[in-house]
Amino acid sequence: MGICLSCCGQSAEETNLMPSQDERRQQQLEAAEKRRQENESRSIKNVDSVRRQQQRAEDLARREEEAARQGQGQSNLRWQTS
C-alpha cells in the first residue's frame, strides 16, 4: 500500500507548477494588452486603412488652415463662363 501512495504523491516539480509573481504579472500584462488591441479593432476590419484615412484628414485640415492664413480668407478660385 505504501508503494502505491508514493507514486501518486506530489513531487517537488509538481509543487512548482505555479509561475512566480513576476511571471504571472507579466502574463497578465500581456493578456491585458492583447484584450485592448482586440477591443480597438473589434469593429474595424483594416486598422491600417483607418489610420491612413485619419492621417489624410489631418493633413487636409492642416493644408486648409495654411491656405486660409496665406490667403487671409480669400480663395484663389474664380468662376469662368464661356
CSV table of C-alpha atoms in Angstrom, one decimal:
chain,number,residue,atom,x,y,z
A,1,MET,CA,0.0,0.0,0.0
A,2,GLY,CA,2.9,2.4,0.7
A,3,ILE,CA,4.3,1.8,-2.8
A,4,CYS,CA,1.1,2.8,-4.4
A,5,LEU,CA,0.9,6.1,-2.5
A,6,SER,CA,4.5,7.0,-3.1
A,7,CYS,CA,4.0,7.1,-6.9
A,8,CYS,CA,0.8,9.2,-6.6
A,9,GLY,CA,2.2,11.7,-4.2
A,10,GLN,CA,3.4,15.2,-5.2
A,11,SER,CA,7.0,15.6,-6.2
A,12,ALA,CA,9.0,18.8,-5.9
A,13,GLU,CA,8.4,19.5,-9.6
A,14,GLU,CA,4.6,19.3,-9.3
A,15,THR,CA,4.5,21.8,-6.4
A,16,ASN,CA,6.3,24.5,-8.6
A,17,LEU,CA,3.7,24.5,-11.4
A,18,MET,CA,2.5,28.0,-10.4
A,19,PRO,CA,4.6,30.7,-12.0
A,20,SER,CA,6.3,33.2,-9.8
A,21,GLN,CA,4.6,36.5,-9.1
A,22,ASP,CA,6.7,38.4,-11.6
A,23,GLU,CA,6.0,35.9,-14.4
A,24,ARG,CA,2.3,36.0,-13.5
A,25,ARG,CA,2.2,39.8,-13.6
A,26,GLN,CA,4.0,39.7,-17.0
A,27,GLN,CA,1.4,37.2,-18.3
A,28,GLN,CA,-1.4,39.4,-17.0
A,29,LEU,CA,0.1,42.5,-18.7
A,30,GLU,CA,0.4,40.7,-22.0
A,31,ALA,CA,-3.2,39.4,-21.7
A,32,ALA,CA,-4.5,42.9,-20.9
A,33,GLU,CA,-2.6,44.4,-23.9
A,34,LYS,CA,-4.0,41.7,-26.2
A,35,ARG,CA,-7.5,42.4,-25.0
A,36,ARG,CA,-7.0,46.2,-25.5
A,37,GLN,CA,-5.8,45.6,-29.1
A,38,GLU,CA,-8.7,43.3,-29.8
A,39,ASN,CA,-11.2,45.8,-28.4
A,40,GLU,CA,-9.7,48.6,-30.6
A,41,SER,CA,-10.1,46.6,-33.8
A,42,ARG,CA,-13.3,44.8,-32.9
A,43,SER,CA,-15.5,46.6,-35.5
A,44,ILE,CA,-12.6,47.7,-37.8
A,45,LYS,CA,-11.5,45.1,-40.3
A,46,ASN,CA,-8.5,47.1,-41.6
A,47,VAL,CA,-6.9,49.2,-38.9
A,48,ASP,CA,-4.1,50.4,-41.2
A,49,SER,CA,-6.6,51.8,-43.6
A,50,VAL,CA,-8.4,53.7,-40.9
A,51,ARG,CA,-5.1,55.2,-39.7
A,52,ARG,CA,-4.2,56.3,-43.2
A,53,GLN,CA,-7.6,57.9,-43.6
A,54,GLN,CA,-7.2,59.8,-40.3
A,55,GLN,CA,-3.8,61.0,-41.3
A,56,ARG,CA,-5.1,62.2,-44.7
A,57,ALA,CA,-7.9,64.1,-42.9
A,58,GLU,CA,-5.4,65.7,-40.5
A,59,ASP,CA,-3.2,66.7,-43.4
A,60,LEU,CA,-6.1,68.2,-45.4
A,61,ALA,CA,-7.2,70.2,-42.3
A,62,ARG,CA,-3.6,71.5,-41.8
A,63,ARG,CA,-3.4,72.5,-45.5
A,64,GLU,CA,-6.7,74.3,-45.3
A,65,GLU,CA,-5.5,76.2,-42.3
A,66,GLU,CA,-2.3,77.2,-44.0
A,67,ALA,CA,-4.2,78.3,-47.1
A,68,ALA,CA,-6.6,80.4,-45.0
A,69,ARG,CA,-3.6,82.1,-43.3
A,70,GLN,CA,-1.8,82.8,-46.6
A,71,GLY,CA,-4.9,83.9,-48.5
A,72,GLN,CA,-6.4,85.7,-45.5
A,73,GLY,CA,-9.7,84.0,-46.0
A,74,GLN,CA,-9.9,84.7,-49.8
A,75,SER,CA,-9.8,81.8,-52.1
A,76,ASN,CA,-7.8,81.8,-55.3
A,77,LEU,CA,-10.6,80.2,-57.2
A,78,ARG,CA,-12.5,82.3,-59.8
A,79,TRP,CA,-15.6,81.5,-61.8
A,80,GLN,CA,-15.2,81.2,-65.5
A,81,THR,CA,-18.0,81.4,-68.0
A,82,SER,CA,-17.8,80.8,-71.7
